[in-house]
Short mmCIF file of the C-alpha atoms (twelve columns), coordinates in Angstrom:
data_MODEL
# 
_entry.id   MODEL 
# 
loop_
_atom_site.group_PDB 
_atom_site.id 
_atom_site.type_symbol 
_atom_site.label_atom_id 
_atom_site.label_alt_id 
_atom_site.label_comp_id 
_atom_site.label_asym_id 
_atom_site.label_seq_id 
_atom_site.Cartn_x 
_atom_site.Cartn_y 
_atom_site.Cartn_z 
_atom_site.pdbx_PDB_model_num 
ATOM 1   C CA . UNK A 1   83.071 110.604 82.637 1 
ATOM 2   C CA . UNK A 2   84.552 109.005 79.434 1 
ATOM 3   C CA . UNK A 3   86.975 107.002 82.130 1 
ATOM 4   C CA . UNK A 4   83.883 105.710 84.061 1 
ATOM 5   C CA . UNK A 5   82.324 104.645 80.392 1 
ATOM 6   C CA . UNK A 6   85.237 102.940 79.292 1 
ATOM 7   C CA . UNK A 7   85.277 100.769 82.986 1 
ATOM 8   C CA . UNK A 8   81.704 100.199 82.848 1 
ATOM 9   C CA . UNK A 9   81.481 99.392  79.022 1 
ATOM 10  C CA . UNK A 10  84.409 96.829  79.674 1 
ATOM 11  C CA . UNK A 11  82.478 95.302  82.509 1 
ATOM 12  C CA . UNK A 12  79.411 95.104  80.535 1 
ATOM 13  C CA . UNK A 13  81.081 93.224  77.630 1 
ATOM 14  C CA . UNK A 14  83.691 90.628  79.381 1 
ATOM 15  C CA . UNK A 15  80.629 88.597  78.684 1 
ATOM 16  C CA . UNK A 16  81.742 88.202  75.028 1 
ATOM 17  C CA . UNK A 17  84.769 86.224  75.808 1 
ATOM 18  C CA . UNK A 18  82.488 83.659  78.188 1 
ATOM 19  C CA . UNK A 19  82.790 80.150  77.117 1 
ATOM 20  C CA . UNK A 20  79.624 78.318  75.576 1 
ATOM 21  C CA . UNK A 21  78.324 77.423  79.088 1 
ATOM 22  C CA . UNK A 22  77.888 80.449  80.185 1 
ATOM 23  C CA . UNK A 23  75.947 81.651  76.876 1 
ATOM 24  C CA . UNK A 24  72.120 81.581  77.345 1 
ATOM 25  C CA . UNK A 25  70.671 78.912  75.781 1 
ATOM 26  C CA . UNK A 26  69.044 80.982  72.899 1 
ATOM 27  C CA . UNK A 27  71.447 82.498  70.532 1 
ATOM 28  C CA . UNK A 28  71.271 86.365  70.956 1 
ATOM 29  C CA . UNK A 29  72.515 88.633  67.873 1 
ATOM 30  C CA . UNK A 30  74.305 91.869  68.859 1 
ATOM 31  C CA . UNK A 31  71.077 94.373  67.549 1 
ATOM 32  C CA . UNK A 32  71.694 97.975  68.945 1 
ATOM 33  C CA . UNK A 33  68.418 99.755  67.481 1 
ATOM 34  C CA . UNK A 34  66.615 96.956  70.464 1 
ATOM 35  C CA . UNK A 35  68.453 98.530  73.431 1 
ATOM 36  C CA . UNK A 36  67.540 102.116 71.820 1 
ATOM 37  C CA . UNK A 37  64.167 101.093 72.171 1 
ATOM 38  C CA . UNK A 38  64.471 99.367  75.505 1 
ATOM 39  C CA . UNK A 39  65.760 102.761 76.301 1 
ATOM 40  C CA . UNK A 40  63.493 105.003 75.179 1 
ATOM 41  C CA . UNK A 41  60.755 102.725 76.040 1 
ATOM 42  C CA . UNK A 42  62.098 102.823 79.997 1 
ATOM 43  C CA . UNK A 43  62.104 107.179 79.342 1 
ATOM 44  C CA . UNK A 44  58.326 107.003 78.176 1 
ATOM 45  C CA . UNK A 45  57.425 104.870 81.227 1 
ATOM 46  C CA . UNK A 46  58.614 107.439 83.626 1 
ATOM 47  C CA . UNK A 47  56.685 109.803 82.114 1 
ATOM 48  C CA . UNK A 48  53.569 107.423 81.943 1 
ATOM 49  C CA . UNK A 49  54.094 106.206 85.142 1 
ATOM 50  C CA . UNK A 50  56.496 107.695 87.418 1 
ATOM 51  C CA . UNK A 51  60.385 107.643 87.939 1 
ATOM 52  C CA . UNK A 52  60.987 104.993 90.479 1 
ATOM 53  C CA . UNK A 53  58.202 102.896 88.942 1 
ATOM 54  C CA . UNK A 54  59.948 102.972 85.777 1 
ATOM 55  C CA . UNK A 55  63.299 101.561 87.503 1 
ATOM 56  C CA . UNK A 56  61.411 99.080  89.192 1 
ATOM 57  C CA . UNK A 57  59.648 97.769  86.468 1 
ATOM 58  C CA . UNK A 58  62.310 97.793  84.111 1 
ATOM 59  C CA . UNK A 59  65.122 96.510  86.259 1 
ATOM 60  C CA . UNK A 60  67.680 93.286  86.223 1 
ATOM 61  C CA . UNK A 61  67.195 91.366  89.880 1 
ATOM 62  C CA . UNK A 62  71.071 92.079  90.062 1 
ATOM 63  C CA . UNK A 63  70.584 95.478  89.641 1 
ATOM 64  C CA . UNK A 64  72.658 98.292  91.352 1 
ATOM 65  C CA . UNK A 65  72.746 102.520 90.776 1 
ATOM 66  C CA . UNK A 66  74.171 105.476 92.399 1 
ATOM 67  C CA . UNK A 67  72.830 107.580 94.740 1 
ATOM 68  C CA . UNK A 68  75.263 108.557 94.990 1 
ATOM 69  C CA . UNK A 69  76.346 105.376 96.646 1 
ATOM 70  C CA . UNK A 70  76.821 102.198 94.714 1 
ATOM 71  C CA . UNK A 71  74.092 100.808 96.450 1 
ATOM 72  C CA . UNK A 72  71.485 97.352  95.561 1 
ATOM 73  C CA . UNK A 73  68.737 98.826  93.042 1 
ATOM 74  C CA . UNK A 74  65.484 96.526  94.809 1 
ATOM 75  C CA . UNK A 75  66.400 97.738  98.355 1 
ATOM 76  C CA . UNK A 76  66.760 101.588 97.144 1 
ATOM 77  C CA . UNK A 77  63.582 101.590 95.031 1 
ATOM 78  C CA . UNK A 78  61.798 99.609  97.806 1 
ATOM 79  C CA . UNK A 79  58.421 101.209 98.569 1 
ATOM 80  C CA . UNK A 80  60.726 104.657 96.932 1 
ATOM 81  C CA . UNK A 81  57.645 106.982 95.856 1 
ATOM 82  C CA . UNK A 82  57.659 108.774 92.635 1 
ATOM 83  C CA . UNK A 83  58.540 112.466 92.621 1 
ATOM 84  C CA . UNK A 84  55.572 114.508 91.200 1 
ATOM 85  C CA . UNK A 85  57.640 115.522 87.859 1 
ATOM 86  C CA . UNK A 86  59.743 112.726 86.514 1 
ATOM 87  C CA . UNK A 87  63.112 114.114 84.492 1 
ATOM 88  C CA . UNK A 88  63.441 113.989 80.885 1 
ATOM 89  C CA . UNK A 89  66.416 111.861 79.431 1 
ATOM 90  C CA . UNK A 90  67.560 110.957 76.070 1 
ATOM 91  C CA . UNK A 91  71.179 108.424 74.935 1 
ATOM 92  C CA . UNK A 92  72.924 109.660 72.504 1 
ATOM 93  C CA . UNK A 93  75.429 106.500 72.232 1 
ATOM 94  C CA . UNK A 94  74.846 102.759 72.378 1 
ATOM 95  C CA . UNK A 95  76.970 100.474 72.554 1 
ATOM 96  C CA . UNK A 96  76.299 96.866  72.268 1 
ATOM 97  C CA . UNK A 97  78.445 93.408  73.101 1 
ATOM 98  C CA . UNK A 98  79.209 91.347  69.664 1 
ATOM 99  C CA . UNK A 99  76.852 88.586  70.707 1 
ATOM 100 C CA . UNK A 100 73.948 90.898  71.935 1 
ATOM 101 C CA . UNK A 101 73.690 90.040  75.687 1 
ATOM 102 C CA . UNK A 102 75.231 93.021  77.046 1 
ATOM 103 C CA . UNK A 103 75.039 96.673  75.977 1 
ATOM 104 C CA . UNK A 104 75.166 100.450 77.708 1 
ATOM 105 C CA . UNK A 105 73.481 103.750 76.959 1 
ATOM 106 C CA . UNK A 106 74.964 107.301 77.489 1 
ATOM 107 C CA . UNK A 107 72.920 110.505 77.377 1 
ATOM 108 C CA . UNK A 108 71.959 113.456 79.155 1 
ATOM 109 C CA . UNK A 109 69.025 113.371 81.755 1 
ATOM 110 C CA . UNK A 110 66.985 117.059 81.971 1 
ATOM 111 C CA . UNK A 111 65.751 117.530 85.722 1 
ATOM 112 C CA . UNK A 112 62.314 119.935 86.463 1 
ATOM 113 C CA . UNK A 113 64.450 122.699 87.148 1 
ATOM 114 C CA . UNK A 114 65.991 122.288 83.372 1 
ATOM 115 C CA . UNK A 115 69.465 121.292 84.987 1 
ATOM 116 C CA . UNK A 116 70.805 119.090 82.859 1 
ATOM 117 C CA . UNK A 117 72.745 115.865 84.013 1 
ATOM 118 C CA . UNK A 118 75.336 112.943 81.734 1 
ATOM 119 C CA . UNK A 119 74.044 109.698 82.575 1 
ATOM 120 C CA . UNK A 120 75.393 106.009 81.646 1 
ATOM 121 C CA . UNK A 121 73.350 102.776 82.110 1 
ATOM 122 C CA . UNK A 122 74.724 99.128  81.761 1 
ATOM 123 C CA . UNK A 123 71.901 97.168  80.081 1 
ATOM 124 C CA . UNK A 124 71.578 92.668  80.077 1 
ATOM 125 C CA . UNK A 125 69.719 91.028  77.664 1 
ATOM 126 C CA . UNK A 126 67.503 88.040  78.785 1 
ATOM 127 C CA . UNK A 127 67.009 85.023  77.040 1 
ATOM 128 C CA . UNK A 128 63.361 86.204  75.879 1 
ATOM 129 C CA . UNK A 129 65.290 89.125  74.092 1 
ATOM 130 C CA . UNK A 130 64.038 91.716  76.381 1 
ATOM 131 C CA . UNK A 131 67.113 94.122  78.092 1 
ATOM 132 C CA . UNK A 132 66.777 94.755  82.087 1 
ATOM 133 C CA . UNK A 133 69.387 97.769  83.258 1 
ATOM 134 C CA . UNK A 134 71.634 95.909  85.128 1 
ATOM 135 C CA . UNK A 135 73.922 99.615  86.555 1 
ATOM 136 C CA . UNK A 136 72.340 102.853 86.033 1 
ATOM 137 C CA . UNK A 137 74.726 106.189 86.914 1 
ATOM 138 C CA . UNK A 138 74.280 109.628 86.412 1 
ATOM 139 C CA . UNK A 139 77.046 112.466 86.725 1 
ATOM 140 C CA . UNK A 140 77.045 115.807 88.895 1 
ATOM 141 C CA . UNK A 141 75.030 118.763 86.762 1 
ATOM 142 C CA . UNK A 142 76.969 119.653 83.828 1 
ATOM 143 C CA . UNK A 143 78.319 123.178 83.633 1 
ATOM 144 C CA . UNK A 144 76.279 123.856 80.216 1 
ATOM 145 C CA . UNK A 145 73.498 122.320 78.195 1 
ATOM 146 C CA . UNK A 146 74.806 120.162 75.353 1 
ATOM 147 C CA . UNK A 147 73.188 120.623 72.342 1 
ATOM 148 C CA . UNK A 148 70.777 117.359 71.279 1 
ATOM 149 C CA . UNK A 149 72.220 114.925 68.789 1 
ATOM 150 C CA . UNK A 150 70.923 114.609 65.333 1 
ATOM 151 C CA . UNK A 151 71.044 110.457 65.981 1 
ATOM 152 C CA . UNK A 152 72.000 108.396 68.131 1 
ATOM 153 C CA . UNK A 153 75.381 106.619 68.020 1 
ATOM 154 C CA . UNK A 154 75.376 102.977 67.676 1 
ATOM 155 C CA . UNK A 155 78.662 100.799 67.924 1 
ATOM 156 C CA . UNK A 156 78.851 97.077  68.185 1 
ATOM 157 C CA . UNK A 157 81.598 95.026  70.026 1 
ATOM 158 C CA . UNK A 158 83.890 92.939  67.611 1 
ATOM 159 C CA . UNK A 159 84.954 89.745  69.738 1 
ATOM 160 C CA . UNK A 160 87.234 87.657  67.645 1 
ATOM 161 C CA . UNK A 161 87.984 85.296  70.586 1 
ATOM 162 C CA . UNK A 162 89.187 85.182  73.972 1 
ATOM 163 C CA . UNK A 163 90.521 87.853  75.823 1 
ATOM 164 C CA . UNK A 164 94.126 88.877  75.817 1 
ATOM 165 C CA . UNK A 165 94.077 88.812  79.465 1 
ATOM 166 C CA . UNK A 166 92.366 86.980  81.920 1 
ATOM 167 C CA . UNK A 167 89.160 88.872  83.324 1 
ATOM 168 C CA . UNK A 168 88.965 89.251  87.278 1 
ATOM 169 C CA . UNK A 169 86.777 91.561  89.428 1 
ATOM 170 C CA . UNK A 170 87.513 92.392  92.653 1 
ATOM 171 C CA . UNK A 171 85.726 91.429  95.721 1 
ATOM 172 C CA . UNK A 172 83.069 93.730  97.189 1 
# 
């Protein structure tokens, strides 16, 4: 699971080595405590509102999850009801790029049946501030309940130039 963080974390901030024209044309800052509220604003929703509805509403147009497929988030969620009882979830870690466009949130995700479930989703921030999940992942049921966190971890990136090597992504 830490592995899987590490990869997606990496993937998520590559974006702080991007030359000037790929930087959005406002200046984001790096602000953690705003993806803990996008975050726990996307958890209240699914309560308010329903699970899927929640995803749909609060997801990037490039969005993908597992299901546990890597599979395209819109044609998943597609006319996807809700399930009656929405889970529970909570991060416990954020982790944002240095220049605030990129970010991911880790945490445990509590199911009806009180099974509890690690989760990670990879967060973008738009260029009115707002952050759309971009890759949202949770892990098999874990083997015991972890206890809650006092707080929730925050780190930011430190990007002191390009990267060391060059970044490539395989083809689908």
């Amino acid at each position: 699971m830490r592995l899987l963080f590490a990869c997606l974390l990496a993937a998520a901030l590559a974006g702080c080595a991007a030359g000037p024209e790929t930087r959005p044309e406002r200046q984001l800052a790096a602000n953690p405590s705003s993806l803990v509220a996008a975050e726990i604003g996307f958890a209240r929703l699914a309560a308010e509102k329903g699970l899927w509805t929640a995803f749909r509403e609060t997801m990037h147009p490039d969005a993908e999850m597992f299901t546990p497929r890597r599979v395209r988030a819109a044609e998943f969620l597609k006319n996807r009801a809700d399930p009656p009882l929405a889970p529970r979830w909570a991060a416990y870690a954020v982790v944002v790029s240095c220049d605030g466009s990129a970010g991911a949130t880790r945490g445990v995700i509590t199911g009806a049946d009180g099974s509890q479930r690690a989760f990670i989703t990879v967060w973008a921030r738009q260029r009115d501030g707002n952050w759309r999940w971009l890759l949202d992942y949770s892990d098999a049921p874990l083997a015991s309940n972890p206890p809650a966190p006092g707080m929730i971890s925050s780190r930011t990136a430190i990007c002191t130039g390009g990267p060391g090597l060059p970044i490539t992504a395989p083809s689908e």
